[in-house]
PDB file of C-alpha atoms and ligand atoms in Angstrom:
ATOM      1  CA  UNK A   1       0.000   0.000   0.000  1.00 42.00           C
ATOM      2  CA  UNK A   2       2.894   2.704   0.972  1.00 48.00           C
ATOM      3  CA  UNK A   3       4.919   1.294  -1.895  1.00 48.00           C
ATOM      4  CA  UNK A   4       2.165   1.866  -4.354  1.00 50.00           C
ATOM      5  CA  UNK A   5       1.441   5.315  -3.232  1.00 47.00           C
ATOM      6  CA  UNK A   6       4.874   6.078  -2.943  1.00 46.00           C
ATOM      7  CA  UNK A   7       5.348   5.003  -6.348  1.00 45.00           C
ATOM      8  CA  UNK A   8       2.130   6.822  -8.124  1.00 45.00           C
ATOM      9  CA  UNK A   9       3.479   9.948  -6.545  1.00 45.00           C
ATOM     10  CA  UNK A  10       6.832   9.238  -7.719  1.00 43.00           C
ATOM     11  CA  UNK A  11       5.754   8.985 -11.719  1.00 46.00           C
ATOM     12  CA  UNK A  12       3.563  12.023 -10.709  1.00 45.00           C
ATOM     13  CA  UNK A  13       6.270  13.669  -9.939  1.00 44.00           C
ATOM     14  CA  UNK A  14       8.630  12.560 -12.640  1.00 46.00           C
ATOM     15  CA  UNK A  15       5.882  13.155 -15.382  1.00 43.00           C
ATOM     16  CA  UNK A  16       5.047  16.886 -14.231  1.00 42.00           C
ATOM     17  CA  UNK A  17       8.902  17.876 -13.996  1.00 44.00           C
ATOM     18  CA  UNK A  18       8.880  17.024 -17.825  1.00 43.00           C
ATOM     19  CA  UNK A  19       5.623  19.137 -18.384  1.00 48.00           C
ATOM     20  CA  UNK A  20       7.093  21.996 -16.709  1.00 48.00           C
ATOM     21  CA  UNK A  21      10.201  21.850 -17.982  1.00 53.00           C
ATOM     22  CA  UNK A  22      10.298  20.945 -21.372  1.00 56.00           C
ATOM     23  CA  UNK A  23      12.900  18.358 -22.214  1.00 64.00           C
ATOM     24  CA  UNK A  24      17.022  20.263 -23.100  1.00 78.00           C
ATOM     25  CA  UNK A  25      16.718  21.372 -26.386  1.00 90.00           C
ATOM     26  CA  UNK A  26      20.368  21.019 -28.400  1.00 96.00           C
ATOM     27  CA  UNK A  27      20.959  23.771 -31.202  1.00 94.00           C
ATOM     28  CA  UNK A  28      22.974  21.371 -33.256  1.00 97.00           C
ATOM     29  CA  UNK A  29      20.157  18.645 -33.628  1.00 97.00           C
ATOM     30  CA  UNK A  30      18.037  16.223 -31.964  1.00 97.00           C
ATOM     31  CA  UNK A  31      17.233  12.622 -30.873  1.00 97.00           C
ATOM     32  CA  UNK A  32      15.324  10.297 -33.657  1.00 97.00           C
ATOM     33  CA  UNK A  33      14.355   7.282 -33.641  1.00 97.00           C
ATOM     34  CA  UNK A  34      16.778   5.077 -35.334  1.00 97.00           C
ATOM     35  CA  UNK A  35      14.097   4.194 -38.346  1.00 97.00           C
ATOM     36  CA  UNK A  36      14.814   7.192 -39.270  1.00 97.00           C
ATOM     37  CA  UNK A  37      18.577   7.125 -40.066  1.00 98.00           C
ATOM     38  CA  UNK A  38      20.110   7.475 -43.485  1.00 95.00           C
ATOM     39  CA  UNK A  39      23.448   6.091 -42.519  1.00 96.00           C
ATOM     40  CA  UNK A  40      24.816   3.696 -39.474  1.00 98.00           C
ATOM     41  CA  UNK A  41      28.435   4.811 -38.337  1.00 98.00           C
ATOM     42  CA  UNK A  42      29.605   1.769 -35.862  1.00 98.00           C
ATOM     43  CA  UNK A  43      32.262   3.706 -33.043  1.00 98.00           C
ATOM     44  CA  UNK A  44      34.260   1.070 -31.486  1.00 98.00           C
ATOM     45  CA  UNK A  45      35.058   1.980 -27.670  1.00 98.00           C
ATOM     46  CA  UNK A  46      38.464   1.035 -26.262  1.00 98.00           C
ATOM     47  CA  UNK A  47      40.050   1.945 -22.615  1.00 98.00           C
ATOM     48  CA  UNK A  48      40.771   5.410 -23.331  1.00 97.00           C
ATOM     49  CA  UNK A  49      40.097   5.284 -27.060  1.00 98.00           C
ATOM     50  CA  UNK A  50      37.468   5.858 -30.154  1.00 98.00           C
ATOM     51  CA  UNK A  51      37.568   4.833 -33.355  1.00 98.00           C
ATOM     52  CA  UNK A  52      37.561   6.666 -35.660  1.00 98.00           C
ATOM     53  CA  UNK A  53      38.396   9.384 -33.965  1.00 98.00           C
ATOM     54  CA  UNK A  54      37.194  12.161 -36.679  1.00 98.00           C
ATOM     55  CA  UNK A  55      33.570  11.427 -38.394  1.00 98.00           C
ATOM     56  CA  UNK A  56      32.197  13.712 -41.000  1.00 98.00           C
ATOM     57  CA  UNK A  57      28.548  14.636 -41.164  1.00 98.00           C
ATOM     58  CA  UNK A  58      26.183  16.321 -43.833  1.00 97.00           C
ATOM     59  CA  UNK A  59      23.555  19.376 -42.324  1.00 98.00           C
ATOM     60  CA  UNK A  60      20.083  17.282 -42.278  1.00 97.00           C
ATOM     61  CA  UNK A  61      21.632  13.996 -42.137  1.00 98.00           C
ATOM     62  CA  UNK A  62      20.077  11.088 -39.292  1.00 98.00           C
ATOM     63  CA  UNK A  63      23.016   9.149 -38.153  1.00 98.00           C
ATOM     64  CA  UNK A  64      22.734   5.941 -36.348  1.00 98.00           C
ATOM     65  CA  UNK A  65      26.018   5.173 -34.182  1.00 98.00           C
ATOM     66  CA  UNK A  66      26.266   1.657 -32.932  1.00 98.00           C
ATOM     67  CA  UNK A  67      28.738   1.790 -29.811  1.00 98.00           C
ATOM     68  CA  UNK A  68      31.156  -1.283 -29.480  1.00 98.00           C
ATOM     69  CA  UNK A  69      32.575  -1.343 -26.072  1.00 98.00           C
ATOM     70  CA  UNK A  70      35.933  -3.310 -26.559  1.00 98.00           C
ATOM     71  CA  UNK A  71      37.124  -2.289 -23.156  1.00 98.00           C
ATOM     72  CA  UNK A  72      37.227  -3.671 -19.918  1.00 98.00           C
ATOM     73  CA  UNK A  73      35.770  -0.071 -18.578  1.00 98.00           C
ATOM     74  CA  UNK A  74      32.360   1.608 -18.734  1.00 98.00           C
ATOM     75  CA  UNK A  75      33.007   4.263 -21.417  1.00 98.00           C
ATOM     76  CA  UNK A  76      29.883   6.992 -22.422  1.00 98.00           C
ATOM     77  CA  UNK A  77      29.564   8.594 -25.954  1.00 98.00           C
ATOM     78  CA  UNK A  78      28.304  11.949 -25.650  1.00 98.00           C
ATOM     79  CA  UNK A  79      27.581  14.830 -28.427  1.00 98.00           C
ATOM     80  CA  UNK A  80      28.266  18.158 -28.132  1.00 98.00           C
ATOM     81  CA  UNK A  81      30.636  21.496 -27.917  1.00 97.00           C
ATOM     82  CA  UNK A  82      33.930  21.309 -25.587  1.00 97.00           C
ATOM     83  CA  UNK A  83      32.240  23.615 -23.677  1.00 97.00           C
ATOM     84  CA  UNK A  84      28.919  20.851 -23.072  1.00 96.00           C
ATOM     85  CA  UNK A  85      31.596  18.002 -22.080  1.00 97.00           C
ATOM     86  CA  UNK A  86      33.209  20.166 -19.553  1.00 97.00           C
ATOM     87  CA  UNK A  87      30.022  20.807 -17.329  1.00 96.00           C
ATOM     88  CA  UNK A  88      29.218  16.970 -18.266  1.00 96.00           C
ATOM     89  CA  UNK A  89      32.515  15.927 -16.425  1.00 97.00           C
ATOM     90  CA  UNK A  90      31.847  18.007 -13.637  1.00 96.00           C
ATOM     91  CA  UNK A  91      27.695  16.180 -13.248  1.00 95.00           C
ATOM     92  CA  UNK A  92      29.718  12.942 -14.058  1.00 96.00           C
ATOM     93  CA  UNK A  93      32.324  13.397 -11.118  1.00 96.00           C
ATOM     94  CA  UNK A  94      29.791  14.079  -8.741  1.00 95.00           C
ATOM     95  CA  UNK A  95      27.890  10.925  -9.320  1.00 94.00           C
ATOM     96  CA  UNK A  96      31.090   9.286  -9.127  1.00 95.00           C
ATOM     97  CA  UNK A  97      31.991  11.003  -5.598  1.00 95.00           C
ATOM     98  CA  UNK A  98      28.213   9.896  -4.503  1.00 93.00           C
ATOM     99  CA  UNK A  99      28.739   6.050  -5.361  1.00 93.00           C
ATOM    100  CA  UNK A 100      26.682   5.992  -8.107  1.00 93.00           C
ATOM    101  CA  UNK A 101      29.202   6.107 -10.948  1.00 95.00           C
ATOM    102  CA  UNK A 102      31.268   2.382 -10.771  1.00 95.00           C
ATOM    103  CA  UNK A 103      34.079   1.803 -13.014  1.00 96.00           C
ATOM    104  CA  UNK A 104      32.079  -0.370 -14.632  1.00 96.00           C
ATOM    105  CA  UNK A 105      28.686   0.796 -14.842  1.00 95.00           C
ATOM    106  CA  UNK A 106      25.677   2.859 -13.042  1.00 91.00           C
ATOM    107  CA  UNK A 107      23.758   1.809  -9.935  1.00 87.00           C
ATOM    108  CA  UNK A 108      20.478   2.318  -9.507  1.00 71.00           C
ATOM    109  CA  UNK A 109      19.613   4.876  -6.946  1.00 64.00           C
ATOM    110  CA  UNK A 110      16.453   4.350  -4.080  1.00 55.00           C
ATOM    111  CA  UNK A 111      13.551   7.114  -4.828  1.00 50.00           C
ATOM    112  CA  UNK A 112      13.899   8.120  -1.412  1.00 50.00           C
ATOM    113  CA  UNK A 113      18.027   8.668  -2.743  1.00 51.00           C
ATOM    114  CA  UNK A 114      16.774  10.087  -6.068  1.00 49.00           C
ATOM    115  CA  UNK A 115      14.761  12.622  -4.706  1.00 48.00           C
ATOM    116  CA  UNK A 116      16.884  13.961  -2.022  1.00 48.00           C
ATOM    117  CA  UNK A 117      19.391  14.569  -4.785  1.00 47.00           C
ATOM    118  CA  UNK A 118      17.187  16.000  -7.098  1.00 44.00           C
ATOM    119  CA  UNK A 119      16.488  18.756  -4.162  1.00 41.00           C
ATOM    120  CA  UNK A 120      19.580  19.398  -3.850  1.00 46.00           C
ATOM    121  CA  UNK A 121      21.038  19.381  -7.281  1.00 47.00           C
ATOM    122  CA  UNK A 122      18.084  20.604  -9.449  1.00 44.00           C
ATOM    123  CA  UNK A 123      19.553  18.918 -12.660  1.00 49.00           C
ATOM    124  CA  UNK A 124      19.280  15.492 -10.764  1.00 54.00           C
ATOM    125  CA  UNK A 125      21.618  12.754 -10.211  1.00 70.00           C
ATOM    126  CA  UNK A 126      20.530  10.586 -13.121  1.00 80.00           C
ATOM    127  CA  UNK A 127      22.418   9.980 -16.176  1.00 86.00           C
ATOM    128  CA  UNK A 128      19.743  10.456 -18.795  1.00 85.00           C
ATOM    129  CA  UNK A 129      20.557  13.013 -21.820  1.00 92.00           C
ATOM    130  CA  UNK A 130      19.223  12.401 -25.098  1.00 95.00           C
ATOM    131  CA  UNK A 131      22.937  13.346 -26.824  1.00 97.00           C
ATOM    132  CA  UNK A 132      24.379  10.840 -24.786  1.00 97.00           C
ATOM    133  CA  UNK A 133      24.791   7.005 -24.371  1.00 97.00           C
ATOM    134  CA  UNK A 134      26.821   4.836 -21.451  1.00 97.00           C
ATOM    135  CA  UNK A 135      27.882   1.302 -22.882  1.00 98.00           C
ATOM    136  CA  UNK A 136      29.157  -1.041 -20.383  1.00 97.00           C
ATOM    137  CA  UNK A 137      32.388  -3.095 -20.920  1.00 98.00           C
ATOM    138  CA  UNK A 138      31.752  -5.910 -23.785  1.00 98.00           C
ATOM    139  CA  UNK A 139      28.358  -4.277 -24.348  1.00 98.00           C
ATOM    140  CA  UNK A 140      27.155  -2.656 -27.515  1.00 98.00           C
ATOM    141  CA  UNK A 141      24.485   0.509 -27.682  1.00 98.00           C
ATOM    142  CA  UNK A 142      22.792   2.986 -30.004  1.00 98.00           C
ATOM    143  CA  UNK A 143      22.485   6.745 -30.122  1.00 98.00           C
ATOM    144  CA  UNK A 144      20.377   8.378 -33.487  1.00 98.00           C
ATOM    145  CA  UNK A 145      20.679  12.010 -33.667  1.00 98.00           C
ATOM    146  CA  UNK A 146      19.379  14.328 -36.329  1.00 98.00           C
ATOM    147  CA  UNK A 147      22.344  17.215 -37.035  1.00 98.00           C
ATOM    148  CA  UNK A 148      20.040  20.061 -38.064  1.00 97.00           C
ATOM    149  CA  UNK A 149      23.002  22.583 -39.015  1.00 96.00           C
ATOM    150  CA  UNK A 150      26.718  22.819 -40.252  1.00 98.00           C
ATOM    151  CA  UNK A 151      28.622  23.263 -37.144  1.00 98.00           C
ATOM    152  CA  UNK A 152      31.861  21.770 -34.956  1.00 98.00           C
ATOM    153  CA  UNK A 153      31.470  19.530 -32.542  1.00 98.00           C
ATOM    154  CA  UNK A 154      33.005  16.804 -30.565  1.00 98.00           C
ATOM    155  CA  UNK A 155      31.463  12.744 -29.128  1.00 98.00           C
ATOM    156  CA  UNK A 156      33.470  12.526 -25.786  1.00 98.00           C
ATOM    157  CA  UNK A 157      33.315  10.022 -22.766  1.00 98.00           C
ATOM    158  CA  UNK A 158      32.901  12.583 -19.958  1.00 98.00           C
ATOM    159  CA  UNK A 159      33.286   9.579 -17.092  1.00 97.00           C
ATOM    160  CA  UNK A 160      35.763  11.468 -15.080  1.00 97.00           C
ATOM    161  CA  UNK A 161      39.503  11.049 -16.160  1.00 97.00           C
ATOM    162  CA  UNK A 162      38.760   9.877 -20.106  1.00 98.00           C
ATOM    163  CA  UNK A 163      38.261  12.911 -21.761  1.00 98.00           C
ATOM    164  CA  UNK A 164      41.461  13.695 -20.655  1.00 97.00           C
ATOM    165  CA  UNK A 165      42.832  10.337 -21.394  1.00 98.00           C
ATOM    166  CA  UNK A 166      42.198  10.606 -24.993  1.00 96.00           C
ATOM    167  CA  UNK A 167      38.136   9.489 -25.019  1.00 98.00           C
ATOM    168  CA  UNK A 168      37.823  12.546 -27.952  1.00 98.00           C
ATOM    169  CA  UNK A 169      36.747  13.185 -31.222  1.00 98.00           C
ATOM    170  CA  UNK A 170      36.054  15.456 -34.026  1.00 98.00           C
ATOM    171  CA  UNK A 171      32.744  15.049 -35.195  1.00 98.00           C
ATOM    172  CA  UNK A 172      32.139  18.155 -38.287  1.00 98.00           C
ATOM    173  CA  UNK A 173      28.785  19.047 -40.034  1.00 98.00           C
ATOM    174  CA  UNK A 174      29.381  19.608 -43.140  1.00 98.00           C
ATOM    175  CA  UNK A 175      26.322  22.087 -44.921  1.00 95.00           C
TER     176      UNK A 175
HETATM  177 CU1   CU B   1      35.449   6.402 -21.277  1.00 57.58          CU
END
């Protein structure tokens, strides 16, 4: 009986967030649903590595990426500006501090755990962007964007250390 309640209010809550704040909008594209893609590009993952490390993109295109984690580590691909991964690294090295980033992979957090950090974050301790994707070690994933406009950017693993390490690329719209 608590459970349920706690549960309906839960989904209440989650579902009214997203009503009153619509979801982050990305000026370089958006999510789609991989139906939609013109082209697959498969990224194989490696501990510390992508490959390729430079993909090249045509304005209006749908891209599929199919992530191939080779590595023995929990590795994210993420799109967006150098400026996007930076703040990423910092959201990523807090869940990392609270537990809930493994070398590995993600725990689940309790509601009761969710919500206190959603008080006192505001963005929320989950890892749930639409740009980005975590792929566990041997584990393959998908990400299908839409890039609506010629621009720069970079896919980066933002788990705290990688970037760093070499977990870069150039990804360029081309118009
Ligand atoms: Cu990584």
């Amino acid at each position: 009986m608590f459970l349920r309640q706690s549960l309906a209010i839960c989904f209440l809550a989650m579902s009214s967030t997203a009503f009153a704040a619509p979801a982050h909008t990305y000026d370089f594209g958006q999510p789609a649903p991989a139906a939609k893609a013109s082209r697959s590009i498969e990224v194989v993952m490696g501990d510390m590595s992508f490959d390729p490390k430079t993909i090249q993109i045509k304005a209006g295109e749908t891209v599929r990426f199919v992530l191939v984690n080779k590595g023995q580590l929990l590795h994210e691909f993420n799109l967006g500006d150098a400026a996007m991964h930076a703040k990423h690294q910092q959201e990523m090295l807090q869940m990392q501090q609270s537990g809930m980033l493994t070398p590995t992979g993600m725990k689940e957090m309790s509601h009761d755990m969710a919500g206190m950090d959603h008080a006192a974050m505001g963005h929320g301790m989950k890892h749930d962007d639409p740009n980005s994707v975590l792929v566990e070690p041997g584990q393959t994933a998908e990400l299908t964007w839409t890039f609506s406009k010629a621009t720069s950017l970079e896919f980066a693993c933002n788990i705290p250390g990688h970037y760093q390490a070499g977990m870069v690329g150039k990804l360029t719209v081309s118009q």
